[in-house]
């Protein structure tokens, strides 16, 4: 029981990270029907931006307040990552919009390979580790020497995720940008005829997705303390799985899917096999797509004859 | 999508060009400042420290600004000029050129492929030839074959497969394990490995039949990764990350390519050199690739091949004509996997060593990109794309002179995949439908007219 | 009377979630007849087609198709009670279409169809379109591809025969000169005719046409009527037709079934239908007792 509770706690933490990345996939898929393959690598870039910012703050500026530096890291990460994603959309996707269906996918895969290798060349192939942000933990339960703990790091991840999701939810439901996004999802041509700037709306979708991925990147760096150029692929696929599981196109679905994937992964690792934890994630992806392609909260697709 | 603002017809808007370049430079600075401006390095105490690279940052931002100016002053006017000169349709001269190309390219390319080892030996002599035949010839031909195999699934049947490398891996491991365990020869195991792969192709194809488009791509990707992870974790059989080494090499109909007395060189009274094996392997993969091409050409003219293309065009119409789409898709998966398996067992036999490292997602992405860049369904296009992409990246190994410019620490090969990814994006923007996007009909009454790209569907599967 | 039916639809009901698209529909189509299925937009006509051709599985009801020996209709009850989907003898066959997957409806029961929004293989040539539709006989001739790959003569002969059949149809629909052009390059009216020829190349006993005259100009509609009449005359194929163009319906149909909101409201010859107040009411969108006043109202 204690192990279970501990794994649930860890799973929610991991799931928050997946959920934040998953929103980027789900929004882009919703609006232009494309799997943004490079999104996982955008997340990876954000972990490096966070790493460099953290090092600048700690070693050069000597800022000791962890909360202040966390705030600055988040801000810088969100801005730079959004810029990266905006540029990718502008250069690699927009020229291909409305053309051959496979072209954007190949372009996105190319972008993914490019980003991964760019970071490898620019920052070196080794794992980069920094000392952990917070060491403190709260012991929630204890029985027979097994402690169920909740670390400060986890609390911060939960809090930041919750806060940003609320802000994000406000943007997509209450602002004109959110309305424009929903209009573009339904019918881009009609939306543009009614005066919605479709290009700008799509760009903003990429920007928002990237900003949330940057939050996930900062949390990832803070939680694990290690980043590597190859860290985009597997979290990216898992976040995509989360998006699919929740129902692609559905934003609450992405969050729920993320939490589920996070918990399944930690429970699987604890009870079955650590080696096969990625296999479990990929199997869920395949099973969900095959048997429940509309996901938990998505709309089913009816075949038109 | 949105209505395009009417751009100035001719000439260059200098003010706009400068504004664009400034914005591009600022964005590049913002993005590259953390990624290039600073380098994270481990210091003496094994902690991460920062080093600054202001000059490198300045060079990169400068390059971006130059690229932006280049687009404004050269590319855009050139495009406008081209559009103005040739408003619609291709010129007659272009059509004649293309016809000549279509007629002569295949025999020419075949000739070059057949005489390539001779040419290489003639140019570089015996000592340098191994590298050029192996790294270029064999490497490119493997990808040509993989491209042609995947072309059946993606190009003809329109089923987007991002896990093709799985079948390559099944072929390679089948050969490696069976050859090491039972000591069977390459020529027996080659078809066996192919059949095993095809079996896996059908097995994995079965559950994903209902899926379309990107979903199919993602599930096949997941299957590819699952197979790779199993290869990593099933250590008892596959030895995990360590891989399988000293895999038996293929023999010349029973005569091994060794320096021994019963080796190839001794039997034929030649002086021993590893070159013979390389040449032999070159012709094996050439034969396998040509077999793939030949079978594909034949299949296209058979009902099954026409059904694949019809499936790509319109699945519902296929069903309304009594075509069993399930079987049609499964045969596409199976035959595609068969050739992937052949290529895999050849790969294992050529390397003598395999590990899961060789079967990553990047590999699948490379094969798929070769198919799409070449032009889906076009065998010539796929071959050209493989030549350009694989040959081009292999070329980087030969650019040692760059070390004299950038210093000894500069290793051009580490930019291989970086440039590969960049090339994928650029070629897609340049030619979204690939290099050869037209379709050759499989039957005709009076004359064989090439089908223009705009009519050809890309498939929803 | 039932002995000459090619198709019997009985108590067909199709529900999508809460929406009832077809409600307890029964009708028959006779061998060699042109039966028209008409009704206002959204009446459920295409849904009936999709049920007959196996694209939808009906919620309830029986769809029976027959060819050959008329006596086989007597076995319908026995077949329904069994769990089988068909009964085939040398001299005929009886099929329960609601039990068959879509491709078998065409392959075994020999029902062919066209689509409201033309579904040609646009990137394939006109000739290739007609060859694809002869997939099943060609597949047999190619020994499930094996003999074909090895280059056996059996397949070459079969392909020549298939090409000849395609040429026959191309001459009939006047497209022989465009045989080597991509189907997507044809004008709209030609595409409609090609789709019908493609369906006919599967050798159907029942040809289902979903609005074949939609988007055609009056001259083309006239040609279409001629084509359908000649198909019936020469191949004895029965035709089931959804159509909005009343000139086509009235000119060629032997029997008309009228649907409104998924319910059959009338049935009979074209003349009978034309005068049925129920039908007029449905088309004008008014209650039956208002028809009189609507019709007599002066057109403003």
PDB file of C-alpha atoms in Angstrom, chain B residues 216-308:
ATOM      1  CA  UNK B 216      -0.950   4.500 -38.549  1.00  0.00           C
ATOM      2  CA  UNK B 217       2.437   6.201 -38.658  1.00  0.00           C
ATOM      3  CA  UNK B 218       2.537   6.535 -34.883  1.00  0.00           C
ATOM      4  CA  UNK B 219       1.474   2.949 -34.197  1.00  0.00           C
ATOM      5  CA  UNK B 220       4.038   1.579 -36.621  1.00  0.00           C
ATOM      6  CA  UNK B 221       6.583   3.793 -34.909  1.00  0.00           C
ATOM      7  CA  UNK B 222       5.538   2.303 -31.580  1.00  0.00           C
ATOM      8  CA  UNK B 223       5.908  -1.231 -32.954  1.00  0.00           C
ATOM      9  CA  UNK B 224       9.347  -0.391 -34.295  1.00  0.00           C
ATOM     10  CA  UNK B 225      10.396   0.916 -30.894  1.00  0.00           C
ATOM     11  CA  UNK B 226       8.886  -2.074 -29.076  1.00  0.00           C
ATOM     12  CA  UNK B 227      10.934  -4.454 -31.204  1.00  0.00           C
ATOM     13  CA  UNK B 228      14.072  -2.419 -30.562  1.00  0.00           C
ATOM     14  CA  UNK B 229      13.420  -2.303 -26.802  1.00  0.00           C
ATOM     15  CA  UNK B 230      12.835  -6.047 -26.771  1.00  0.00           C
ATOM     16  CA  UNK B 231      16.135  -6.528 -28.577  1.00  0.00           C
ATOM     17  CA  UNK B 232      17.801  -4.400 -25.912  1.00  0.00           C
ATOM     18  CA  UNK B 233      16.170  -6.061 -22.929  1.00  0.00           C
ATOM     19  CA  UNK B 234      15.955  -9.697 -23.952  1.00  0.00           C
ATOM     20  CA  UNK B 235      19.588 -10.141 -23.076  1.00  0.00           C
ATOM     21  CA  UNK B 236      19.568 -13.970 -22.977  1.00  0.00           C
ATOM     22  CA  UNK B 237      18.906 -14.191 -26.671  1.00  0.00           C
ATOM     23  CA  UNK B 238      20.119 -10.942 -28.167  1.00  0.00           C
ATOM     24  CA  UNK B 239      22.869  -9.990 -25.680  1.00  0.00           C
ATOM     25  CA  UNK B 240      21.180  -6.617 -25.329  1.00  0.00           C
ATOM     26  CA  UNK B 241      23.175  -3.472 -25.989  1.00  0.00           C
ATOM     27  CA  UNK B 242      26.327  -5.509 -26.481  1.00  0.00           C
ATOM     28  CA  UNK B 243      24.887  -6.899 -29.680  1.00  0.00           C
ATOM     29  CA  UNK B 244      25.869 -10.019 -31.582  1.00  0.00           C
ATOM     30  CA  UNK B 245      29.366 -10.244 -32.942  1.00  0.00           C
ATOM     31  CA  UNK B 246      31.342 -12.606 -35.173  1.00  0.00           C
ATOM     32  CA  UNK B 247      28.353 -13.379 -37.319  1.00  0.00           C
ATOM     33  CA  UNK B 248      29.364 -15.793 -40.098  1.00  0.00           C
ATOM     34  CA  UNK B 249      30.164 -13.970 -43.311  1.00  0.00           C
ATOM     35  CA  UNK B 250      28.664 -15.047 -46.608  1.00  0.00           C
ATOM     36  CA  UNK B 251      30.708 -17.341 -48.804  1.00  0.00           C
ATOM     37  CA  UNK B 252      31.162 -17.521 -52.558  1.00  0.00           C
ATOM     38  CA  UNK B 253      29.023 -20.644 -53.043  1.00  0.00           C
ATOM     39  CA  UNK B 254      30.802 -22.361 -50.191  1.00  0.00           C
ATOM     40  CA  UNK B 255      34.201 -20.783 -50.653  1.00  0.00           C
ATOM     41  CA  UNK B 256      34.942 -18.371 -47.798  1.00  0.00           C
ATOM     42  CA  UNK B 257      36.697 -15.058 -48.328  1.00  0.00           C
ATOM     43  CA  UNK B 258      39.608 -15.794 -46.017  1.00  0.00           C
ATOM     44  CA  UNK B 259      43.359 -15.809 -46.358  1.00  0.00           C
ATOM     45  CA  UNK B 260      43.363 -19.586 -45.766  1.00  0.00           C
ATOM     46  CA  UNK B 261      44.274 -22.199 -48.322  1.00  0.00           C
ATOM     47  CA  UNK B 262      40.647 -22.970 -49.066  1.00  0.00           C
ATOM     48  CA  UNK B 263      39.794 -19.286 -49.221  1.00  0.00           C
ATOM     49  CA  UNK B 264      38.548 -17.504 -52.322  1.00  0.00           C
ATOM     50  CA  UNK B 265      41.889 -15.966 -53.241  1.00  0.00           C
ATOM     51  CA  UNK B 266      43.791 -19.242 -52.893  1.00  0.00           C
ATOM     52  CA  UNK B 267      41.234 -21.278 -54.833  1.00  0.00           C
ATOM     53  CA  UNK B 268      41.277 -18.878 -57.758  1.00  0.00           C
ATOM     54  CA  UNK B 269      45.007 -18.407 -57.539  1.00  0.00           C
ATOM     55  CA  UNK B 270      44.826 -14.755 -56.597  1.00  0.00           C
ATOM     56  CA  UNK B 271      46.699 -12.761 -54.053  1.00  0.00           C
ATOM     57  CA  UNK B 272      44.621 -12.340 -50.899  1.00  0.00           C
ATOM     58  CA  UNK B 273      42.966  -9.003 -50.366  1.00  0.00           C
ATOM     59  CA  UNK B 274      39.777  -8.094 -48.479  1.00  0.00           C
ATOM     60  CA  UNK B 275      38.663  -6.366 -51.642  1.00  0.00           C
ATOM     61  CA  UNK B 276      37.223  -9.572 -53.128  1.00  0.00           C
ATOM     62  CA  UNK B 277      34.752  -9.950 -50.335  1.00  0.00           C
ATOM     63  CA  UNK B 278      33.736  -6.317 -50.653  1.00  0.00           C
ATOM     64  CA  UNK B 279      33.189  -6.673 -54.379  1.00  0.00           C
ATOM     65  CA  UNK B 280      31.243  -9.865 -53.838  1.00  0.00           C
ATOM     66  CA  UNK B 281      29.047  -8.186 -51.223  1.00  0.00           C
ATOM     67  CA  UNK B 282      28.546  -5.262 -53.569  1.00  0.00           C
ATOM     68  CA  UNK B 283      27.153  -7.519 -56.260  1.00  0.00           C
ATOM     69  CA  UNK B 284      24.999  -9.408 -53.760  1.00  0.00           C
ATOM     70  CA  UNK B 285      23.285  -6.246 -52.584  1.00  0.00           C
ATOM     71  CA  UNK B 286      23.039  -4.968 -56.147  1.00  0.00           C
ATOM     72  CA  UNK B 287      21.309  -8.204 -57.131  1.00  0.00           C
ATOM     73  CA  UNK B 288      18.986  -8.002 -54.117  1.00  0.00           C
ATOM     74  CA  UNK B 289      18.108  -4.397 -54.868  1.00  0.00           C
ATOM     75  CA  UNK B 290      17.452  -5.185 -58.508  1.00  0.00           C
ATOM     76  CA  UNK B 291      15.307  -8.131 -57.461  1.00  0.00           C
ATOM     77  CA  UNK B 292      13.256  -5.737 -55.326  1.00  0.00           C
ATOM     78  CA  UNK B 293      12.880  -3.369 -58.239  1.00  0.00           C
ATOM     79  CA  UNK B 294      12.025  -6.137 -60.681  1.00  0.00           C
ATOM     80  CA  UNK B 295       9.406  -7.677 -58.414  1.00  0.00           C
ATOM     81  CA  UNK B 296       7.879  -4.274 -57.721  1.00  0.00           C
ATOM     82  CA  UNK B 297       7.645  -3.458 -61.420  1.00  0.00           C
ATOM     83  CA  UNK B 298       5.981  -6.808 -62.036  1.00  0.00           C
ATOM     84  CA  UNK B 299       3.630  -6.458 -59.076  1.00  0.00           C
ATOM     85  CA  UNK B 300       2.465  -3.053 -60.234  1.00  0.00           C
ATOM     86  CA  UNK B 301       1.162  -4.622 -63.426  1.00  0.00           C
ATOM     87  CA  UNK B 302      -0.616  -7.404 -61.578  1.00  0.00           C
ATOM     88  CA  UNK B 303      -4.043  -7.023 -59.982  1.00  0.00           C
ATOM     89  CA  UNK B 304      -2.496  -6.878 -56.523  1.00  0.00           C
ATOM     90  CA  UNK B 305      -0.290  -3.926 -57.459  1.00  0.00           C
ATOM     91  CA  UNK B 306      -3.170  -2.114 -59.123  1.00  0.00           C
ATOM     92  CA  UNK B 307      -5.245  -2.776 -56.013  1.00  0.00           C
ATOM     93  CA  UNK B 308      -2.484  -1.200 -53.869  1.00  0.00           C
TER      94      UNK B 308
END
